[in-house]
PDB file of C-alpha atoms in Angstrom:
ATOM      1  CA  MET O   9     -24.380   2.674   9.620  1.00 80.00           C
ATOM      2  CA  LEU O  10     -22.692   0.623   6.910  1.00 85.00           C
ATOM      3  CA  ASP O  11     -23.107  -3.147   6.651  1.00 88.00           C
ATOM      4  CA  VAL O  12     -19.355  -3.545   6.083  1.00 89.00           C
ATOM      5  CA  ALA O  13     -16.584  -0.974   6.426  1.00 90.00           C
ATOM      6  CA  VAL O  14     -13.070  -1.438   5.062  1.00 92.00           C
ATOM      7  CA  ILE O  15     -10.159  -0.458   7.303  1.00 93.00           C
ATOM      8  CA  GLU O  16      -7.209   0.719   5.219  1.00 92.00           C
ATOM      9  CA  ASP O  17      -5.233   2.645   7.830  1.00 93.00           C
ATOM     10  CA  ALA O  18      -2.682   0.612   9.828  1.00 94.00           C
ATOM     11  CA  ALA O  19      -3.342   2.516  13.064  1.00 94.00           C
ATOM     12  CA  ALA O  20      -7.098   2.005  12.713  1.00 95.00           C
ATOM     13  CA  ALA O  21      -6.508  -1.693  12.064  1.00 95.00           C
ATOM     14  CA  GLU O  22      -4.411  -1.933  15.235  1.00 94.00           C
ATOM     15  CA  ALA O  23      -7.143  -0.169  17.209  1.00 93.00           C
ATOM     16  CA  SER O  24      -9.834  -2.521  15.932  1.00 94.00           C
ATOM     17  CA  LEU O  25      -7.821  -5.630  16.827  1.00 94.00           C
ATOM     18  CA  ASP O  26      -7.578  -4.737  20.514  1.00 93.00           C
ATOM     19  CA  PRO O  27      -9.932  -7.237  22.246  1.00 93.00           C
ATOM     20  CA  MET O  28     -11.609  -4.629  24.439  1.00 93.00           C
ATOM     21  CA  ARG O  29     -12.146  -2.218  21.561  1.00 95.00           C
ATOM     22  CA  ALA O  30     -13.462  -5.025  19.360  1.00 95.00           C
ATOM     23  CA  GLY O  31     -15.956  -5.793  22.113  1.00 94.00           C
ATOM     24  CA  LEU O  32     -17.018  -2.152  22.251  1.00 95.00           C
ATOM     25  CA  LEU O  33     -17.489  -2.087  18.473  1.00 95.00           C
ATOM     26  CA  ALA O  34     -19.734  -5.151  18.678  1.00 94.00           C
ATOM     27  CA  ALA O  35     -21.741  -3.613  21.523  1.00 95.00           C
ATOM     28  CA  LEU O  36     -22.148  -0.364  19.589  1.00 96.00           C
ATOM     29  CA  ALA O  37     -24.174  -1.978  16.836  1.00 94.00           C
ATOM     30  CA  GLU O  38     -26.833  -0.174  18.880  1.00 94.00           C
ATOM     31  CA  PRO O  39     -26.093   3.364  20.144  1.00 95.00           C
ATOM     32  CA  GLY O  40     -24.754   3.593  23.663  1.00 94.00           C
ATOM     33  CA  SER O  41     -22.880   5.861  26.059  1.00 94.00           C
ATOM     34  CA  ALA O  42     -19.760   5.114  28.075  1.00 94.00           C
ATOM     35  CA  ALA O  43     -21.908   4.636  31.183  1.00 92.00           C
ATOM     36  CA  MET O  44     -24.233   2.206  29.401  1.00 93.00           C
ATOM     37  CA  LEU O  45     -21.330   0.218  27.951  1.00 95.00           C
ATOM     38  CA  ALA O  46     -19.486   0.132  31.272  1.00 95.00           C
ATOM     39  CA  ALA O  47     -22.545  -1.313  33.010  1.00 93.00           C
ATOM     40  CA  ARG O  48     -23.240  -3.798  30.209  1.00 91.00           C
ATOM     41  CA  LEU O  49     -19.657  -5.053  29.884  1.00 90.00           C
ATOM     42  CA  GLY O  50     -18.636  -4.770  33.519  1.00 92.00           C
ATOM     43  CA  LEU O  51     -15.809  -2.300  32.843  1.00 92.00           C
ATOM     44  CA  PRO O  52     -14.748   0.967  34.529  1.00 94.00           C
ATOM     45  CA  ARG O  53     -16.409   3.925  32.844  1.00 93.00           C
ATOM     46  CA  GLN O  54     -13.123   5.840  32.636  1.00 93.00           C
ATOM     47  CA  LYS O  55     -11.500   2.987  30.718  1.00 94.00           C
ATOM     48  CA  VAL O  56     -14.492   2.723  28.358  1.00 95.00           C
ATOM     49  CA  ASN O  57     -14.326   6.476  27.736  1.00 94.00           C
ATOM     50  CA  TYR O  58     -10.646   6.239  26.811  1.00 95.00           C
ATOM     51  CA  HIS O  59     -11.191   3.438  24.321  1.00 96.00           C
ATOM     52  CA  LEU O  60     -14.234   5.156  22.803  1.00 95.00           C
ATOM     53  CA  LYS O  61     -12.156   8.268  22.122  1.00 95.00           C
ATOM     54  CA  GLU O  62      -9.509   6.138  20.395  1.00 95.00           C
ATOM     55  CA  LEU O  63     -12.130   4.385  18.269  1.00 96.00           C
ATOM     56  CA  GLU O  64     -13.687   7.740  17.369  1.00 96.00           C
ATOM     57  CA  ARG O  65     -10.252   9.136  16.447  1.00 95.00           C
ATOM     58  CA  HIS O  66      -9.820   6.329  13.923  1.00 96.00           C
ATOM     59  CA  GLY O  67     -13.335   6.684  12.479  1.00 94.00           C
ATOM     60  CA  LEU O  68     -14.600   3.374  13.850  1.00 96.00           C
ATOM     61  CA  VAL O  69     -17.344   4.913  16.005  1.00 96.00           C
ATOM     62  CA  GLU O  70     -19.271   8.137  15.607  1.00 96.00           C
ATOM     63  CA  LEU O  71     -21.107  10.498  17.918  1.00 95.00           C
ATOM     64  CA  VAL O  72     -24.855  10.311  17.307  1.00 94.00           C
ATOM     65  CA  GLU O  73     -26.248  12.270  20.230  1.00 92.00           C
ATOM     66  CA  GLU O  74     -25.384  14.371  23.279  1.00 92.00           C
ATOM     67  CA  ARG O  75     -27.704  14.238  26.284  1.00 87.00           C
ATOM     68  CA  ARG O  76     -27.639  16.754  29.105  1.00 85.00           C
ATOM     69  CA  LYS O  77     -28.045  15.157  32.559  1.00 78.00           C
ATOM     70  CA  GLY O  78     -27.732  17.810  35.248  1.00 80.00           C
ATOM     71  CA  ASN O  79     -24.194  19.179  35.040  1.00 83.00           C
ATOM     72  CA  VAL O  80     -23.005  16.261  32.904  1.00 83.00           C
ATOM     73  CA  THR O  81     -23.205  15.819  29.133  1.00 86.00           C
ATOM     74  CA  GLU O  82     -23.620  12.189  28.120  1.00 89.00           C
ATOM     75  CA  ARG O  83     -22.174  11.351  24.706  1.00 93.00           C
ATOM     76  CA  VAL O  84     -23.906   8.559  22.786  1.00 95.00           C
ATOM     77  CA  TYR O  85     -21.844   6.670  20.207  1.00 96.00           C
ATOM     78  CA  ARG O  86     -22.525   4.151  17.481  1.00 96.00           C
ATOM     79  CA  ALA O  87     -20.205   1.957  15.433  1.00 96.00           C
ATOM     80  CA  THR O  88     -19.758   3.230  11.887  1.00 95.00           C
ATOM     81  CA  ALA O  89     -20.455  -0.290  10.547  1.00 93.00           C
ATOM     82  CA  ARG O  90     -21.938  -3.604  11.644  1.00 93.00           C
ATOM     83  CA  SER O  91     -18.759  -5.401  10.641  1.00 93.00           C
ATOM     84  CA  TYR O  92     -15.256  -4.510   9.503  1.00 94.00           C
ATOM     85  CA  VAL O  93     -12.703  -5.911   7.063  1.00 93.00           C
ATOM     86  CA  ILE O  94      -9.027  -5.022   7.306  1.00 93.00           C
ATOM     87  CA  SER O  95      -7.644  -4.332   3.843  1.00 92.00           C
ATOM     88  CA  PRO O  96      -4.203  -5.651   2.861  1.00 92.00           C
ATOM     89  CA  VAL O  97      -3.421  -1.967   2.199  1.00 90.00           C
ATOM     90  CA  ALA O  98      -2.914  -1.697   5.973  1.00 92.00           C
ATOM     91  CA  LEU O  99      -0.046  -4.192   5.661  1.00 87.00           C
ATOM     92  CA  ALA O 100       1.665  -2.067   3.016  1.00 83.00           C
ATOM     93  CA  ALA O 101       4.857  -3.726   1.708  1.00 81.00           C
ATOM     94  CA  VAL O 102       4.107  -7.160   3.195  1.00 89.00           C
ATOM     95  CA  SER O 103       0.673  -7.623   1.636  1.00 88.00           C
ATOM     96  CA  PRO O 104       0.365 -10.644  -0.714  1.00 88.00           C
ATOM     97  CA  ASP O 105       0.934 -10.129  -4.436  1.00 89.00           C
ATOM     98  CA  PRO O 106      -0.657 -12.762  -6.706  1.00 91.00           C
ATOM     99  CA  ALA O 107       1.610 -11.686  -9.563  1.00 90.00           C
ATOM    100  CA  ARG O 108       4.645 -12.862  -7.605  1.00 89.00           C
ATOM    101  CA  SER O 109       4.167 -16.608  -8.120  1.00 87.00           C
ATOM    102  CA  PRO O 110       0.960 -17.479  -9.993  1.00 92.00           C
ATOM    103  CA  ASP O 111      -0.027 -21.116  -9.583  1.00 92.00           C
ATOM    104  CA  GLN O 112      -3.595 -22.276 -10.146  1.00 90.00           C
ATOM    105  CA  LEU O 113      -3.105 -25.273  -7.856  1.00 89.00           C
ATOM    106  CA  SER O 114      -1.623 -23.315  -4.960  1.00 91.00           C
ATOM    107  CA  ALA O 115      -3.732 -22.559  -1.873  1.00 92.00           C
ATOM    108  CA  ARG O 116      -1.371 -19.689  -1.032  1.00 92.00           C
ATOM    109  CA  TRP O 117      -1.920 -18.158  -4.443  1.00 93.00           C
ATOM    110  CA  LEU O 118      -5.670 -18.411  -3.861  1.00 94.00           C
ATOM    111  CA  LEU O 119      -5.165 -16.482  -0.610  1.00 92.00           C
ATOM    112  CA  ALA O 120      -3.180 -13.845  -2.525  1.00 93.00           C
ATOM    113  CA  LEU O 121      -6.054 -13.522  -5.005  1.00 94.00           C
ATOM    114  CA  GLY O 122      -8.509 -13.139  -2.127  1.00 93.00           C
ATOM    115  CA  SER O 123      -6.266 -10.534  -0.553  1.00 93.00           C
ATOM    116  CA  ARG O 124      -6.188  -8.517  -3.769  1.00 93.00           C
ATOM    117  CA  LEU O 125      -9.982  -8.846  -4.017  1.00 94.00           C
ATOM    118  CA  VAL O 126     -10.398  -7.346  -0.546  1.00 93.00           C
ATOM    119  CA  GLN O 127      -7.936  -4.573  -1.378  1.00 92.00           C
ATOM    120  CA  GLU O 128      -9.470  -3.570  -4.704  1.00 92.00           C
ATOM    121  CA  VAL O 129     -13.125  -3.852  -3.681  1.00 92.00           C
ATOM    122  CA  GLY O 130     -12.308  -2.075  -0.428  1.00 89.00           C
ATOM    123  CA  THR O 131     -10.774   0.820  -2.361  1.00 89.00           C
ATOM    124  CA  LEU O 132     -13.873   0.977  -4.562  1.00 91.00           C
ATOM    125  CA  LEU O 133     -16.186   0.956  -1.547  1.00 87.00           C
ATOM    126  CA  THR O 134     -14.223   3.705   0.194  1.00 84.00           C
ATOM    127  CA  GLY O 135     -14.346   5.927  -2.884  1.00 87.00           C
ATOM    128  CA  ALA O 136     -18.008   5.169  -3.545  1.00 84.00           C
ATOM    129  CA  ALA O 137     -18.920   6.021   0.051  1.00 79.00           C
ATOM    130  CA  ARG O 138     -17.279   9.433  -0.304  1.00 82.00           C
ATOM    131  CA  ALA O 139     -19.127  10.047  -3.588  1.00 84.00           C
ATOM    132  CA  ARG O 140     -22.359   8.557  -2.190  1.00 85.00           C
ATOM    133  CA  GLN O 141     -22.506   6.060  -5.034  1.00 86.00           C
ATOM    134  CA  ARG O 142     -22.881   2.295  -5.327  1.00 87.00           C
ATOM    135  CA  VAL O 143     -20.222  -0.111  -6.567  1.00 89.00           C
ATOM    136  CA  ALA O 144     -21.235  -2.285  -9.526  1.00 87.00           C
ATOM    137  CA  SER O 145     -20.191  -5.834  -8.707  1.00 91.00           C
ATOM    138  CA  PHE O 146     -21.351  -9.432  -8.924  1.00 92.00           C
ATOM    139  CA  GLY O 147     -20.649 -12.520  -6.850  1.00 93.00           C
ATOM    140  CA  ILE O 148     -21.507 -16.217  -6.797  1.00 92.00           C
ATOM    141  CA  ASP O 149     -21.204 -18.476  -3.752  1.00 94.00           C
ATOM    142  CA  ALA O 150     -21.912 -22.186  -4.172  1.00 95.00           C
ATOM    143  CA  GLN O 151     -20.913 -25.558  -2.724  1.00 95.00           C
ATOM    144  CA  VAL O 152     -20.264 -28.773  -4.613  1.00 96.00           C
ATOM    145  CA  ARG O 153     -19.447 -32.184  -3.112  1.00 96.00           C
ATOM    146  CA  PHE O 154     -17.115 -34.282  -5.268  1.00 97.00           C
ATOM    147  CA  ALA O 155     -17.142 -38.073  -5.180  1.00 97.00           C
ATOM    148  CA  SER O 156     -13.462 -38.273  -6.068  1.00 96.00           C
ATOM    149  CA  ALA O 157     -10.321 -36.232  -6.698  1.00 95.00           C
ATOM    150  CA  ALA O 158     -10.691 -37.065 -10.392  1.00 96.00           C
ATOM    151  CA  ASP O 159     -14.150 -35.477 -10.442  1.00 97.00           C
ATOM    152  CA  ARG O 160     -12.780 -32.379  -8.759  1.00 96.00           C
ATOM    153  CA  ALA O 161      -9.988 -32.087 -11.317  1.00 96.00           C
ATOM    154  CA  ALA O 162     -12.452 -32.522 -14.191  1.00 97.00           C
ATOM    155  CA  PHE O 163     -14.733 -29.867 -12.699  1.00 97.00           C
ATOM    156  CA  ALA O 164     -11.829 -27.425 -12.377  1.00 95.00           C
ATOM    157  CA  GLU O 165     -10.769 -28.004 -15.974  1.00 96.00           C
ATOM    158  CA  GLU O 166     -14.299 -27.529 -17.308  1.00 97.00           C
ATOM    159  CA  LEU O 167     -14.796 -24.414 -15.175  1.00 96.00           C
ATOM    160  CA  ALA O 168     -11.527 -22.903 -16.444  1.00 95.00           C
ATOM    161  CA  GLN O 169     -12.532 -23.532 -20.052  1.00 97.00           C
ATOM    162  CA  ALA O 170     -15.983 -22.010 -19.519  1.00 97.00           C
ATOM    163  CA  VAL O 171     -14.600 -18.865 -17.866  1.00 96.00           C
ATOM    164  CA  THR O 172     -11.908 -18.478 -20.518  1.00 96.00           C
ATOM    165  CA  ALA O 173     -14.497 -18.735 -23.293  1.00 97.00           C
ATOM    166  CA  LEU O 174     -16.850 -16.268 -21.600  1.00 96.00           C
ATOM    167  CA  VAL O 175     -14.087 -13.719 -21.029  1.00 96.00           C
ATOM    168  CA  GLY O 176     -12.950 -14.081 -24.640  1.00 96.00           C
ATOM    169  CA  ARG O 177     -16.480 -13.492 -25.887  1.00 96.00           C
ATOM    170  CA  TYR O 178     -17.027 -10.215 -24.013  1.00 96.00           C
ATOM    171  CA  HIS O 179     -13.543  -8.720 -23.648  1.00 96.00           C
ATOM    172  CA  ASP O 180     -13.133  -5.668 -25.921  1.00 95.00           C
ATOM    173  CA  GLU O 181      -9.694  -4.101 -25.647  1.00 92.00           C
ATOM    174  CA  SER O 182     -10.574  -1.335 -28.120  1.00 92.00           C
ATOM    175  CA  ALA O 183     -13.816  -0.115 -26.471  1.00 92.00           C
ATOM    176  CA  PRO O 184     -13.225   3.656 -25.952  1.00 91.00           C
ATOM    177  CA  GLN O 185     -15.682   3.957 -23.052  1.00 90.00           C
ATOM    178  CA  GLY O 186     -15.049   0.470 -21.674  1.00 92.00           C
ATOM    179  CA  ARG O 187     -14.101  -0.268 -18.076  1.00 92.00           C
ATOM    180  CA  THR O 188     -11.813  -3.108 -17.084  1.00 92.00           C
ATOM    181  CA  HIS O 189     -13.274  -5.598 -14.616  1.00 94.00           C
ATOM    182  CA  ARG O 190     -11.542  -8.427 -12.767  1.00 94.00           C
ATOM    183  CA  VAL O 191     -12.966 -11.955 -12.720  1.00 94.00           C
ATOM    184  CA  VAL O 192     -11.712 -14.298  -9.985  1.00 94.00           C
ATOM    185  CA  VAL O 193     -12.955 -17.870  -9.579  1.00 94.00           C
ATOM    186  CA  GLY O 194     -11.712 -19.989  -6.697  1.00 94.00           C
ATOM    187  CA  LEU O 195     -12.284 -23.579  -5.642  1.00 94.00           C
ATOM    188  CA  HIS O 196     -11.342 -24.772  -2.161  1.00 94.00           C
ATOM    189  CA  GLN O 197     -12.434 -27.339   0.363  1.00 92.00           C
ATOM    190  CA  VAL O 198     -14.819 -26.132   3.067  1.00 91.00           C
ATOM    191  CA  PRO O 199     -13.140 -26.384   6.499  1.00 90.00           C
ATOM    192  CA  THR O 200     -14.961 -28.594   8.997  1.00 84.00           C
ATOM    193  CA  ALA O 201     -14.811 -28.389  12.778  1.00 75.00           C
ATOM    194  CA  SER O 202     -13.049 -31.431  14.211  1.00 63.00           C
ATOM    195  CA  ALA O 203     -15.051 -33.049  17.004  1.00 47.00           C
ATOM    196  CA  GLY O 204     -12.300 -35.535  17.880  1.00 49.00           C
ATOM    197  CA  PRO O 205      -9.257 -37.360  16.486  1.00 51.00           C
ATOM    198  CA  PRO O 206      -8.938 -37.374  12.669  1.00 47.00           C
ATOM    199  CA  SER O 207     -10.797 -40.192  10.963  1.00 46.00           C
ATOM    200  CA  THR O 208      -8.722 -43.076   9.634  1.00 45.00           C
ATOM    201  CA  SER O 209     -11.066 -43.393   6.659  1.00 47.00           C
ATOM    202  CA  PRO O 210      -9.677 -41.414   3.712  1.00 51.00           C
ATOM    203  CA  ASP O 211     -11.805 -38.763   2.054  1.00 53.00           C
ATOM    204  CA  PRO O 212     -12.484 -40.028  -1.487  1.00 51.00           C
ATOM    205  CA  ALA O 213     -12.027 -36.509  -2.793  1.00 52.00           C
ATOM    206  CA  SER O 214      -8.856 -35.799  -0.822  1.00 49.00           C
ATOM    207  CA  ALA O 215      -5.452 -35.298  -2.378  1.00 50.00           C
ATOM    208  CA  PRO O 216      -2.076 -33.885  -1.255  1.00 47.00           C
ATOM    209  CA  ASP O 217      -3.027 -30.449  -2.610  1.00 46.00           C
ATOM    210  CA  PRO O 218      -6.848 -30.174  -2.335  1.00 43.00           C
ATOM    211  CA  VAL O 219      -7.087 -26.832  -4.074  1.00 41.00           C
ATOM    212  CA  SER O 220      -7.741 -25.908  -7.639  1.00 41.00           C
ATOM    213  CA  THR O 221      -8.161 -22.251  -8.487  1.00 41.00           C
ATOM    214  CA  PRO O 222      -8.983 -21.506 -12.119  1.00 43.00           C
ATOM    215  CA  THR O 223      -8.716 -17.762 -12.583  1.00 42.00           C
ATOM    216  CA  GLU O 224      -9.298 -15.424 -15.463  1.00 41.00           C
ATOM    217  CA  GLU O 225      -8.889 -11.683 -15.600  1.00 41.00           C
ATOM    218  CA  SER O 226     -10.339  -9.240 -18.038  1.00 35.00           C
TER     219      SER O 226
END
């Protein structure tokens, strides 16, 4: 079982988004049969069987065992991954394109960059899984609390300069055996759950457009 599987097929994406099938996928983190799932989820076995066959048809669950019980063969399934990500490839012509309107201060452009990240890394993971290889990648996840919008802007500017300098130092267009890698750096506010009406006290780091997304590609 994979930790994360990427869904690139539109029909498979539609199947995974059905609430009942999503529930079955979650339940099949551990192997189970239609009878076991029906009892656990309080659903008719016939209905569970139907949905399991659809999930298997789209490669979202797999048969791991067949048990003979009298005149009946019990089929035991397992989800192919613990979690799933739907690639923008499944959206085809309507998937976001960051090249369409690049804007470092646009939250929508940041979403387009994230969409491309999911698409490209998903494609790499799919190919690597077929070849039984690993994907070479690197990621950083950090949080920073700014005292003011001015501090946030200064941080973004300094981060952009640092990334630009680092890319310039290592980028080698003429390397015959070189491989092109993409570097994406994003900065966005962390969403918080609202426990009541919005506070009347302004956030010292708030601004009309609270997003700055310095990005460099190599």
